[in-house]
Coordinates of C-alpha atoms in Angstrom, one line a residue:
M1 CA -68.0 -60.4 62.6
K2 CA -66.1 -57.9 60.5
T3 CA -67.7 -57.2 57.1
K4 CA -65.5 -58.1 54.2
R5 CA -64.7 -55.2 51.9
I6 CA -65.9 -55.6 48.3
V7 CA -63.3 -54.2 45.9
F8 CA -64.5 -52.6 42.7
Q9 CA -61.9 -52.7 40.0
Q10 CA -62.8 -49.4 38.4
Y11 CA -61.4 -47.5 41.4
P12 CA -57.6 -47.2 41.5
H13 CA -55.5 -48.9 44.1
V14 CA -54.5 -46.5 46.9
T15 CA -51.7 -47.0 49.5
V16 CA -51.8 -45.1 52.8
I17 CA -48.3 -44.5 54.1
T18 CA -47.6 -44.0 57.8
I19 CA -44.2 -43.3 59.4
T20 CA -44.1 -44.2 63.1
R21 CA -41.7 -44.2 66.0
K22 CA -42.5 -45.0 69.6
R23 CA -46.3 -44.2 69.3
L24 CA -48.1 -47.5 69.6
T25 CA -51.3 -46.1 71.1
T26 CA -51.9 -43.4 68.5
L27 CA -50.6 -45.7 65.8
S28 CA -53.4 -48.2 66.7
R29 CA -55.9 -45.3 66.2
A30 CA -54.5 -44.4 62.8
I31 CA -54.6 -48.0 61.7
A32 CA -58.2 -48.3 62.7
S33 CA -59.1 -45.2 60.7
V34 CA -57.6 -46.7 57.6
E35 CA -59.5 -49.9 58.1
S36 CA -62.8 -48.1 58.5
Q37 CA -62.5 -46.4 55.1
D38 CA -65.6 -46.7 52.8
Y39 CA -63.4 -46.7 49.7
Q40 CA -64.5 -49.3 47.2
G41 CA -61.2 -49.8 45.5
Q42 CA -58.2 -51.7 46.7
L43 CA -56.7 -50.1 49.8
S44 CA -53.3 -50.9 51.3
H45 CA -51.5 -49.5 54.4
L46 CA -47.7 -49.4 54.4
I47 CA -46.1 -48.5 57.7
L48 CA -42.5 -47.5 57.9
V49 CA -41.2 -48.2 61.4
D50 CA -38.4 -45.7 62.2
D51 CA -36.0 -47.9 64.2
C52 CA -38.4 -48.8 67.0
Y53 CA -38.1 -52.5 67.9
E54 CA -41.2 -52.6 70.1
T55 CA -43.4 -51.3 67.3
K56 CA -41.8 -53.9 65.0
L57 CA -42.8 -56.8 67.3
V58 CA -46.4 -55.6 67.6
L59 CA -46.8 -55.2 63.8
E60 CA -45.3 -58.6 63.2
K61 CA -48.1 -60.1 65.2
I62 CA -51.0 -58.1 63.8
Q63 CA -50.1 -58.2 60.1
H64 CA -51.0 -61.9 60.0
Y65 CA -54.7 -61.0 60.4
K66 CA -54.6 -57.6 58.6
P67 CA -53.9 -58.7 54.9
N68 CA -53.9 -55.1 53.6
L69 CA -51.3 -53.9 56.2
K70 CA -47.5 -54.2 55.5
F71 CA -44.6 -52.7 57.4
L72 CA -41.0 -51.9 56.6
Y73 CA -38.4 -51.7 59.4
C74 CA -36.0 -48.8 58.9
T75 CA -32.8 -48.7 61.0
R76 CA -31.1 -45.5 61.9
N77 CA -27.4 -44.5 61.5
P78 CA -25.8 -42.5 64.3
E79 CA -26.3 -39.3 62.4
D80 CA -30.0 -39.8 61.8
K81 CA -32.2 -37.6 64.0
S82 CA -35.9 -37.0 64.3
G83 CA -37.1 -34.1 62.2
P84 CA -38.1 -33.0 58.7
T85 CA -34.9 -34.3 57.0
R86 CA -35.5 -37.8 58.3
L87 CA -39.2 -37.6 57.5
A88 CA -38.6 -36.4 54.0
R89 CA -36.2 -39.3 53.4
L90 CA -38.6 -41.9 54.7
R91 CA -41.5 -40.5 52.8
N92 CA -39.5 -40.5 49.6
Q93 CA -38.3 -44.1 50.3
S94 CA -41.9 -45.2 50.9
V95 CA -43.1 -43.9 47.6
F96 CA -40.8 -46.3 45.8
E97 CA -41.9 -49.2 48.0
V98 CA -45.6 -49.1 46.9
I99 CA -47.2 -50.7 43.8
S100 CA -50.3 -48.6 43.8
P101 CA -50.8 -45.6 41.4
W102 CA -52.0 -43.4 44.2
V103 CA -50.7 -42.7 47.7
C104 CA -51.7 -40.6 50.7
F105 CA -50.0 -40.0 54.0
L106 CA -51.3 -40.4 57.5
D107 CA -49.1 -39.5 60.4
D108 CA -49.2 -42.0 63.3
D109 CA -51.0 -39.6 65.6
N110 CA -53.8 -38.5 63.2
E111 CA -57.0 -40.1 61.8
F112 CA -59.0 -40.2 58.6
E113 CA -62.8 -39.8 58.5
Q114 CA -64.5 -42.8 56.9
N115 CA -65.0 -41.0 53.5
H116 CA -61.5 -39.5 53.3
I117 CA -60.0 -41.6 50.5
S118 CA -63.3 -42.0 48.6
S119 CA -64.0 -38.3 48.5
L120 CA -60.5 -37.4 47.4
M121 CA -60.5 -40.1 44.7
S122 CA -63.9 -39.0 43.4
C123 CA -62.4 -35.5 42.9
A124 CA -59.3 -37.0 41.2
L125 CA -61.3 -39.1 38.8
T126 CA -63.7 -36.2 38.0
T127 CA -61.0 -33.5 37.4
G128 CA -58.1 -35.6 36.2
K129 CA -55.7 -33.9 38.6
Q130 CA -52.7 -35.7 40.2
A131 CA -52.6 -33.7 43.4
I132 CA -55.8 -33.4 45.4
Y133 CA -56.3 -32.2 49.0
C134 CA -59.0 -31.7 51.6
H135 CA -59.6 -29.8 54.8
R136 CA -59.1 -30.9 58.4
K137 CA -60.3 -30.5 62.0
I138 CA -57.6 -29.6 64.6
Y139 CA -57.7 -31.3 68.0
N140 CA -55.6 -31.0 71.1
F141 CA -53.6 -34.1 72.0
D142 CA -56.3 -35.1 74.5
G143 CA -58.9 -35.1 71.8
T144 CA -60.7 -31.9 72.6
P145 CA -61.2 -29.4 69.8
F146 CA -58.5 -26.8 69.4
L147 CA -60.3 -23.5 69.7
E148 CA -57.5 -21.1 70.8
Q149 CA -57.2 -18.0 68.6
Y150 CA -53.6 -18.3 67.5
W151 CA -51.7 -20.5 65.0
P152 CA -50.2 -23.4 67.0
W153 CA -47.3 -24.0 64.5
S154 CA -45.7 -20.6 65.2
R155 CA -42.5 -20.3 67.3
T156 CA -43.5 -16.9 68.8
I157 CA -46.8 -15.6 70.2
A158 CA -46.7 -12.6 67.9
D159 CA -46.3 -14.7 64.8
G160 CA -49.1 -17.1 66.0
L161 CA -51.5 -14.2 66.5
H162 CA -50.6 -12.6 63.2
K163 CA -51.0 -15.8 61.2
Y164 CA -54.3 -16.6 62.9
K165 CA -55.7 -13.2 61.9
Q166 CA -54.4 -13.6 58.4
F167 CA -56.0 -17.0 58.0
C168 CA -59.3 -15.7 59.5
D169 CA -59.3 -12.8 57.0
L170 CA -58.8 -15.4 54.2
G171 CA -61.7 -17.5 55.5
M172 CA -59.5 -20.4 56.3
I173 CA -60.4 -20.3 60.0
K174 CA -63.5 -19.1 61.9
P175 CA -63.2 -18.1 65.6
G176 CA -64.9 -20.7 67.7
S177 CA -64.4 -23.5 65.2
N178 CA -61.6 -26.1 65.0
I179 CA -62.0 -26.5 61.2
F180 CA -59.0 -25.4 59.2
R181 CA -59.4 -25.0 55.4
D182 CA -56.0 -25.8 53.9
R183 CA -55.4 -23.5 51.0
I184 CA -53.1 -22.5 48.1
D185 CA -53.5 -18.8 47.5
L186 CA -50.9 -17.4 45.0
T187 CA -52.4 -13.9 44.9
V188 CA -49.6 -11.4 44.6
G189 CA -49.1 -9.7 47.9
S190 CA -51.1 -12.2 50.0
S191 CA -49.5 -15.5 49.0
V192 CA -50.6 -18.3 51.3
M193 CA -49.5 -21.9 50.8
Q194 CA -50.7 -24.1 53.7
V195 CA -51.5 -27.7 53.0
D196 CA -50.7 -30.4 55.5
T197 CA -49.1 -33.8 54.6
N198 CA -52.2 -35.7 55.9
V199 CA -54.7 -34.1 53.6
W200 CA -53.2 -35.0 50.2
L201 CA -54.0 -37.7 47.7
L202 CA -51.1 -37.8 45.3
N203 CA -50.2 -39.7 42.1
T204 CA -47.4 -42.0 42.9
E205 CA -45.4 -41.3 39.7
L206 CA -45.7 -37.6 40.4
L207 CA -43.9 -38.1 43.7
R208 CA -41.3 -40.4 42.2
K209 CA -40.5 -37.8 39.5
Y210 CA -40.5 -34.9 42.0
P211 CA -39.5 -36.2 45.4
I212 CA -39.7 -34.2 48.6
P213 CA -36.6 -32.0 49.1
E214 CA -34.5 -33.4 51.9
T215 CA -32.3 -30.3 52.7
F216 CA -33.4 -28.0 55.5
T217 CA -31.6 -24.8 56.6
K218 CA -31.5 -23.0 59.9
H219 CA -33.8 -20.4 58.4
D220 CA -36.3 -23.2 57.6
W221 CA -36.1 -24.2 61.3
E222 CA -36.8 -20.7 62.4
Q223 CA -39.8 -20.5 60.1
N224 CA -40.9 -24.0 61.3
L225 CA -40.9 -25.3 57.7
A226 CA -41.4 -29.0 57.4
E227 CA -41.3 -31.5 54.6
D228 CA -44.9 -30.8 53.5
D229 CA -44.0 -27.1 53.0
K230 CA -41.0 -28.1 50.9
M231 CA -43.1 -30.5 48.8
L232 CA -45.8 -27.9 48.2
D233 CA -43.3 -25.2 47.3
N234 CA -41.7 -27.6 44.9
F235 CA -45.1 -28.4 43.2
V236 CA -45.9 -24.7 42.9
K237 CA -42.5 -24.0 41.3
L238 CA -43.0 -26.9 38.9
G239 CA -46.5 -25.7 37.9
I240 CA -48.3 -28.8 39.1
E241 CA -52.0 -28.3 39.1
M242 CA -53.5 -28.9 42.5
I243 CA -57.1 -28.9 43.6
C244 CA -59.1 -29.0 46.8
N245 CA -62.2 -31.1 47.1
D246 CA -63.6 -28.9 49.9
Q247 CA -64.3 -31.8 52.2
I248 CA -63.3 -32.0 55.9
T249 CA -62.0 -35.5 56.3
V250 CA -58.9 -35.4 58.5
R251 CA -58.7 -35.3 62.3
Y252 CA -55.4 -33.6 63.1
Y253 CA -54.0 -33.9 66.6
L254 CA -51.5 -31.4 68.0
G255 CA -48.5 -32.5 70.0
G256 CA -46.4 -33.9 67.2
Y257 CA -43.0 -32.8 66.0
S258 CA -44.1 -29.7 64.0
N259 CA -45.6 -27.9 67.0
D260 CA -43.4 -29.3 69.8
F261 CA -41.0 -26.5 70.5
D262 CA -39.4 -27.8 73.7
G263 CA -36.3 -29.0 72.0
N264 CA -33.4 -26.7 71.1
Y265 CA -32.0 -26.0 67.6
Q266 CA -29.8 -29.0 66.6
S267 CA -27.2 -28.2 63.9
D268 CA -26.8 -31.9 63.1
I269 CA -30.4 -31.9 61.7
W270 CA -30.2 -28.8 59.5
E271 CA -27.8 -27.6 56.8
L272 CA -26.2 -24.3 57.9

């Protein structure tokens, strides 16, 4: 028998937002990781289904016995393509759908550790910050730890080796470990801003006031910049105070859009 969650009112309501398309197997894993959270406040899970009828049918069935899970079906227009522009729009839309004062994002192929939300919220309540992030462990798609000594989000081998060494020098990676310590380092001459979407806990009103930029250029594509990079860059320019809680509470699996380079450049996704 499943233990009923006891909700303590002093902890703010948090909504986990997941955008999904044609990934039922990994989506089930993501849903389970949200359900396993030890957070003592109210916790909701909003899933945006990106024009995938099969996923819609499954969620219609399971939401009846998952009271904290809701989904929104989002149809596509002919010009809508998979990529950071589409993701940015859906993330921005989702933020206006929630009623909670805090949100976090979980991609449909990743997982949270059990203490993910509770550890982030503890930091938020202690520091008063509106943007808190954690660290993550990187896994191959098959679940094995990613231990290769290159940066898997680079489009060239040379860039991947260069960034891996750079992150090692900064203490963000250690050879032989799959832990990656996301970091905002604004030191002149060695600026590094690398914080993944999945590791954030964000104040809802902050995101409503400063939505994720939705325009991406060909140069952005060449640099493999995604919507989380744009959001972070926007926060830095606005002077938003951000803090890391130094906990490792996200299991990040490779094989998603941001490190799948098999497709060719598509001008209908990006602004030239």
